[in-house]
Tab-separated table of C-alpha atoms and ligand atoms in Angstrom:
chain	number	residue	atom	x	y	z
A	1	UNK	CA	85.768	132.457	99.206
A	2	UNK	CA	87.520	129.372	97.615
A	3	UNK	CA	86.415	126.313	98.573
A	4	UNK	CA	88.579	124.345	100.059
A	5	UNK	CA	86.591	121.238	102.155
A	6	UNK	CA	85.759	118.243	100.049
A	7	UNK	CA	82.749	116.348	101.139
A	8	UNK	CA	81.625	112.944	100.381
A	9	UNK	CA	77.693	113.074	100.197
A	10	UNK	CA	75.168	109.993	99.208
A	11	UNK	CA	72.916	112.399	97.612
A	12	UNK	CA	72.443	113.381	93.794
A	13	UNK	CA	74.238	116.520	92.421
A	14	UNK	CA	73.421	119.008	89.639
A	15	UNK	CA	72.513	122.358	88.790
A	16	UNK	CA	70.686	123.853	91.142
A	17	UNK	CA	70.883	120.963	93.517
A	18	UNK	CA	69.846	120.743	97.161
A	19	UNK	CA	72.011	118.033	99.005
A	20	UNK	CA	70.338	118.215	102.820
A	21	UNK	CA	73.146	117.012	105.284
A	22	UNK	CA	72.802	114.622	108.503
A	23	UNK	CA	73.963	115.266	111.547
A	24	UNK	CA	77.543	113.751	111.250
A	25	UNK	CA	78.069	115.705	108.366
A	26	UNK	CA	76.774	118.899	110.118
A	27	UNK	CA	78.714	118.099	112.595
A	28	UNK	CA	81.826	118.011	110.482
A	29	UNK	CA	81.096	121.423	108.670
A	30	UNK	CA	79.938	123.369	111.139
A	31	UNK	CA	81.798	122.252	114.322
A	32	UNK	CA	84.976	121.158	113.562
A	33	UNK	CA	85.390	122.839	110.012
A	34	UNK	CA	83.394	126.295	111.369
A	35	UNK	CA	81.523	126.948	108.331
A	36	UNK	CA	78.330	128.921	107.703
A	37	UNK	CA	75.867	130.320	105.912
A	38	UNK	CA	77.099	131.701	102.540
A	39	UNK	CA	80.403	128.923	102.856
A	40	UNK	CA	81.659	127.220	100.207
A	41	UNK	CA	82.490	123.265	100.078
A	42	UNK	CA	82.767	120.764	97.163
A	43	UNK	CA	80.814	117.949	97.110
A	44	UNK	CA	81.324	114.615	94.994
A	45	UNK	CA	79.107	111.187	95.034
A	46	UNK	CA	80.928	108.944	93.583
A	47	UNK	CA	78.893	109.435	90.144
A	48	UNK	CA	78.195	113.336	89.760
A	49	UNK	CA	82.028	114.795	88.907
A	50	UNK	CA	82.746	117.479	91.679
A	51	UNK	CA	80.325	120.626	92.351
A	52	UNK	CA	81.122	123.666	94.270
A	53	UNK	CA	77.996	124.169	96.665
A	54	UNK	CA	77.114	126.920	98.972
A	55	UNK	CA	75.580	126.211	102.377
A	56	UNK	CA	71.959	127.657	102.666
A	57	UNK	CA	70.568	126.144	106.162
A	58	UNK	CA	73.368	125.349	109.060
A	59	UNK	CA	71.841	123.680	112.195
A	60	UNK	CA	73.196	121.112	114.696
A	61	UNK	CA	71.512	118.312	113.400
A	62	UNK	CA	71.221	118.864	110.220
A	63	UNK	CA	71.629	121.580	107.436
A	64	UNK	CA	71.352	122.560	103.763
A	65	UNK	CA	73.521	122.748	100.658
A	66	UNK	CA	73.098	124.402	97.263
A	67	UNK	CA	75.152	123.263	94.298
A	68	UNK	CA	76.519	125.655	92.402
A	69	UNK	CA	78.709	124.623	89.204
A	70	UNK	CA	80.228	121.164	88.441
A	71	UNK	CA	84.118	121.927	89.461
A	72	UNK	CA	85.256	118.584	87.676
A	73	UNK	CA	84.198	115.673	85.840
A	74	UNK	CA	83.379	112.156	87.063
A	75	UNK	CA	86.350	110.455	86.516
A	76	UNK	CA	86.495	106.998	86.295
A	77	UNK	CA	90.020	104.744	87.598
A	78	UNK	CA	91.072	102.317	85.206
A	79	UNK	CA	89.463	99.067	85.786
A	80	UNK	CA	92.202	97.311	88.205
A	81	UNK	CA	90.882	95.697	91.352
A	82	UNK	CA	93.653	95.456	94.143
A	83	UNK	CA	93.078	91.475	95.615
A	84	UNK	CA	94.448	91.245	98.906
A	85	UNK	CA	94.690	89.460	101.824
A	86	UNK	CA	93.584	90.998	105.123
A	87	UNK	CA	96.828	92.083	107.737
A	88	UNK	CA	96.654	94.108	110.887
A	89	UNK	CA	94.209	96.572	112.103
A	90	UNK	CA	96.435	99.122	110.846
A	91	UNK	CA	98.444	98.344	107.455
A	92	UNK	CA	95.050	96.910	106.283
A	93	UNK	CA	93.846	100.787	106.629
A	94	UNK	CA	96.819	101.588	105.043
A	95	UNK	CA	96.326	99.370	102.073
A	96	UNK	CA	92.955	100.469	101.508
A	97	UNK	CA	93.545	104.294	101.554
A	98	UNK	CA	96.419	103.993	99.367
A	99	UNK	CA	94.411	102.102	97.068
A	100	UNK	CA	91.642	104.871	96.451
A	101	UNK	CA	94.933	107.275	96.434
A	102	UNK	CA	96.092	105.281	93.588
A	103	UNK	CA	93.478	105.125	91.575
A	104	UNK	CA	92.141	100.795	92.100
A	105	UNK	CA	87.787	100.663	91.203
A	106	UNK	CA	87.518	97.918	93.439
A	107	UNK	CA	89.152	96.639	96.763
A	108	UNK	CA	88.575	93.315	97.128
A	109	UNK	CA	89.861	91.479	100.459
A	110	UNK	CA	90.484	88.051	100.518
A	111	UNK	CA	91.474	85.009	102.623
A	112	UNK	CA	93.873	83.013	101.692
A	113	UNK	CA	94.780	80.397	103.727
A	114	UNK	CA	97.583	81.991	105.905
A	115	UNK	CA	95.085	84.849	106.375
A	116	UNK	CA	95.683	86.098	109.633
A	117	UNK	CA	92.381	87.454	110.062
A	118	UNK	CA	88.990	85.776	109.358
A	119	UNK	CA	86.561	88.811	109.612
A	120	UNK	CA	87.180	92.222	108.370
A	121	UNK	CA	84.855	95.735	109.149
A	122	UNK	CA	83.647	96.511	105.456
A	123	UNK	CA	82.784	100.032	106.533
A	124	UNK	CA	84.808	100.769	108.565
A	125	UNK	CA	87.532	100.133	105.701
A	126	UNK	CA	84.980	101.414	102.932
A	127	UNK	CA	84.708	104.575	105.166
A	128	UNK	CA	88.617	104.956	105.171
A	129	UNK	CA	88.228	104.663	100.928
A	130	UNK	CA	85.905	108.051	101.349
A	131	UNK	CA	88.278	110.027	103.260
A	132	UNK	CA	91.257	108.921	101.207
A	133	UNK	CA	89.135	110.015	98.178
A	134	UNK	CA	88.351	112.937	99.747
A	135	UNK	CA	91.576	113.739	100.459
A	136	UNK	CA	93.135	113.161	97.360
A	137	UNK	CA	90.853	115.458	94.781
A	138	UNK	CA	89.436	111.950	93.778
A	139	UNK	CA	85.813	112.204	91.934
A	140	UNK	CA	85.415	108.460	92.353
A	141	UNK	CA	85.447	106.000	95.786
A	142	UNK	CA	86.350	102.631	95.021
A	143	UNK	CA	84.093	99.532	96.409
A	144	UNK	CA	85.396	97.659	98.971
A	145	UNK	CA	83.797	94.119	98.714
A	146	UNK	CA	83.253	91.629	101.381
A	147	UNK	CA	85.652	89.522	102.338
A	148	UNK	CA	85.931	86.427	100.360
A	149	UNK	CA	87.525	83.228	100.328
A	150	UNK	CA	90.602	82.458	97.890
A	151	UNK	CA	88.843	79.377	96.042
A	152	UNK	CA	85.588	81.293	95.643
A	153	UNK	CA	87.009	84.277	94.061
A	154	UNK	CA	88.973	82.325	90.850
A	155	UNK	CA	86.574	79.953	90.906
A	156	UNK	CA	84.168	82.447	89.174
A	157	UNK	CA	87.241	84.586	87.664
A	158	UNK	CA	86.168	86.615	84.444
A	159	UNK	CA	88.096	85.332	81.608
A	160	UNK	CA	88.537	88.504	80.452
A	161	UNK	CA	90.404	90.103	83.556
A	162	UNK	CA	94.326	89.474	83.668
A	163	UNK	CA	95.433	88.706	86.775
A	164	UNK	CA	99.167	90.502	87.920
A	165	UNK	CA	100.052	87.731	90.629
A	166	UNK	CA	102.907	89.231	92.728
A	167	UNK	CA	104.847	86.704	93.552
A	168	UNK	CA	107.233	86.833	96.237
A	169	UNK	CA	109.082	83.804	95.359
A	170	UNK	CA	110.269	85.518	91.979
A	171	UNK	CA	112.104	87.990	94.361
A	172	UNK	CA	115.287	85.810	94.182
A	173	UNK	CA	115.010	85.561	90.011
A	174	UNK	CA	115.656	87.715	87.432
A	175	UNK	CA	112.728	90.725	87.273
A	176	UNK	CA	109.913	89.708	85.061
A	177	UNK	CA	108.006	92.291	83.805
A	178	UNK	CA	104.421	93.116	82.806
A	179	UNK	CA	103.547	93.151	78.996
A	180	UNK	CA	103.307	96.001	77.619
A	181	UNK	CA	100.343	96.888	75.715
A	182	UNK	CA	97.786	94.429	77.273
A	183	UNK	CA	94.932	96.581	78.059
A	184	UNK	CA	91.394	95.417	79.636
A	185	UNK	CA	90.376	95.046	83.180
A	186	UNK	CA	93.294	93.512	85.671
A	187	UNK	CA	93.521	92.736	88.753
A	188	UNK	CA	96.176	92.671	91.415
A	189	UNK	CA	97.138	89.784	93.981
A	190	UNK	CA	98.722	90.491	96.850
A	191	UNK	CA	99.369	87.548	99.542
A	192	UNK	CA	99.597	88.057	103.508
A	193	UNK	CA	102.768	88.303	105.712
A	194	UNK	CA	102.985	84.474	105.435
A	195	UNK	CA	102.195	84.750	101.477
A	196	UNK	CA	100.319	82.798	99.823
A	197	UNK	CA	100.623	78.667	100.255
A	198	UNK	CA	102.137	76.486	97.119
A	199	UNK	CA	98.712	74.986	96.343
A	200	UNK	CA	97.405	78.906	96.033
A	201	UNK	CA	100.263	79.719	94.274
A	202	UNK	CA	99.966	76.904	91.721
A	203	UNK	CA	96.675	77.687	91.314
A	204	UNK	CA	96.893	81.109	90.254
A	205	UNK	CA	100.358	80.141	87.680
A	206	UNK	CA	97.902	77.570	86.635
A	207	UNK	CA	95.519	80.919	85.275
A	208	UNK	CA	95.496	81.563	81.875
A	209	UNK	CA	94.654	85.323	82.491
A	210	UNK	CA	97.962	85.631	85.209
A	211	UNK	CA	101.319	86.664	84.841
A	212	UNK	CA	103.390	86.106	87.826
A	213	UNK	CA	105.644	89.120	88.522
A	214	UNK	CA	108.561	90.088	91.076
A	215	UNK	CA	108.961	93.226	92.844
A	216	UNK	CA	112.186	93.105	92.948
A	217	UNK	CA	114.946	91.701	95.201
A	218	UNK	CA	113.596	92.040	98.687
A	219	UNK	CA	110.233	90.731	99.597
A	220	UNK	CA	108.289	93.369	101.004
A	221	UNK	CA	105.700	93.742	103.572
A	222	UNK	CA	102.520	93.116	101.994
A	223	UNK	CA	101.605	96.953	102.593
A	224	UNK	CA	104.470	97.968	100.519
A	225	UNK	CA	103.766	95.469	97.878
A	226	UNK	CA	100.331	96.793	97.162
A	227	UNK	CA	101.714	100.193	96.906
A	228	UNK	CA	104.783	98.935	94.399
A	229	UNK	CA	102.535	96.919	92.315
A	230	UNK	CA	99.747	99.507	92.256
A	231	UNK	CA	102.808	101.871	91.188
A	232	UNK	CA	103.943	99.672	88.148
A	233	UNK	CA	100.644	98.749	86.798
A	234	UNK	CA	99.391	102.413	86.564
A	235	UNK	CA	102.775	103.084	85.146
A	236	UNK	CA	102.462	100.713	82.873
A	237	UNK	CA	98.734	100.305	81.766
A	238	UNK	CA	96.951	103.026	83.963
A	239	UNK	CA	95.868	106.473	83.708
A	240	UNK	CA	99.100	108.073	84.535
A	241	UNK	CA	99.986	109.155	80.879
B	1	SAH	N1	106.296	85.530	104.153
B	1	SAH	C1	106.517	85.593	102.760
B	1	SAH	C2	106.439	87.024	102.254
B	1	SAH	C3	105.080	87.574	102.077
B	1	SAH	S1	105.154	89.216	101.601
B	1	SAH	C4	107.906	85.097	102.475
B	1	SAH	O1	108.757	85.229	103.314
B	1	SAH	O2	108.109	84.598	101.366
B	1	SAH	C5	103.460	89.557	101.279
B	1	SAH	C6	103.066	89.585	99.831
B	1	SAH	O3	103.659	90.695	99.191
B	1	SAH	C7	103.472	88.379	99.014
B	1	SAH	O4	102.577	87.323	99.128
B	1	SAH	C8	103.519	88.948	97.597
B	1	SAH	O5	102.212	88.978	97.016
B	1	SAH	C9	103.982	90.369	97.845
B	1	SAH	N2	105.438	90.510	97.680
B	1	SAH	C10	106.313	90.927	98.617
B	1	SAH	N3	107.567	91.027	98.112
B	1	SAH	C11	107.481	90.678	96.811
B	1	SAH	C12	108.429	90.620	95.731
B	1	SAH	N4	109.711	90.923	95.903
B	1	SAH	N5	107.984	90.232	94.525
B	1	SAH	C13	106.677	89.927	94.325
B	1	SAH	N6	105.748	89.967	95.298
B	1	SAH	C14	106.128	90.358	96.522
């Protein structure tokens, strides 16, 4: 039978490989998902590619998994971090599972200084990249970091990464564009529903690695925004040609 459940596992895969599964994940296979001795699932770590395994041992609290044959490569996003700062409950959920969805290596939330928020639940947020990758036939699950402050993160900013700084007060001006051909790791900035202040905004124009950019006429909420901007740098630079 054709596998069809895609499991995130901690564990090393390769030929040949046994991949024993906790309870949550026993749970998840062979309560809710009803599988069993002889099923099929495909398992990914983050570093492995994809492997069709078969189960071997099915228990309550535990079971057993086989691999089989590597069903895809690892494959790697482009390096683009997606910099954002922390909203509600909710649209920050949203704004992390479309970022595995669309491909970012690294989620990194920060607070900027009309942050709402001054806390975040790393796993809880880093377990919503794992389903989204799950979901999504993705081979890779994007970091999310700790949150960290505005000043901290450029003040150690890698030369060598552009910055796209999405800048809501272009909205009014003419569209400005990214430049084509500029290859290397990025990242993206995305402010909070307040955006970001004038000080953090000079600051980042200030950047020799930024470009400022508009997302068109209407300012969007800052879920959308990190969807858009996701959306034009992988069409522009990404792995979507
Ligand atoms: N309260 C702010 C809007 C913040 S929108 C205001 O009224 O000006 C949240 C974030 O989304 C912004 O900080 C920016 O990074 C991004 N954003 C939203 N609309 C945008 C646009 N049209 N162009 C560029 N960035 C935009």
């Amino acid at each position: 039978m054709d596998a069809k459940i895609r499991l995130y596992v901690e564990h090393p895969l390769g030929d040949g490989q046994s991949v024993p599964l906790d309870r949550a994940q026993a749970h998840y296979l062979f309560g809710v998902m009803r599988q069993s001795v002889g099923g099929h699932v495909l398992l990914f770590n983050g570093r492995d590619g994809e492997w069709r395994a078969e189960v071997v041992e099915a228990g309550k609290r535990g079971g057993m998994l086989a691999c089989i044959e590597q069903t895809k490569p690892l494959q790697m996003p482009p390096d683009l971090w997606l910099c954002f700062a922390p909203i509600k409950k909710a649209r920050t959920d949203f704004i992390v599972e479309k970022a595995a969805e669309m491909g970012a290596a690294r989620i990194v939330p920060v607070q900027t200084e009309f942050t709402n928020s001054g806390r975040i639940q790393r796993d809880r947020l880093q377990a919503h990249a794992v389903e989204a990758a799950e979901q999504c036939g993705g081979t890779f699950v994007p970091e999310v970091a700790d949150l960290v402050r505005f000043d901290r993160l450029l003040q150690n900013w890698d030369a060598g990464r552009q910055i796209m700084f999405c800048d809501e007060a272009l909205a009014a001006s003419r569209p400005s564009s990214l430049v084509a051909g500029a290859v290397g790791p990025w990242a993206i900035f995305i402010g909070p529903e307040g955006g970001f202040s004038e000080r953090e905004r000079a600051k980042l124009k200030a950047l020799d690695v930024s470009v400022a950019v508009s997302l068109g006429p209407r300012i969007l909420r800052a879920d959308t925004a990190a969807v858009a901007a996701m959306t034009v740098w992988q069409q522009t630079y990404g792995d979507w040609s």
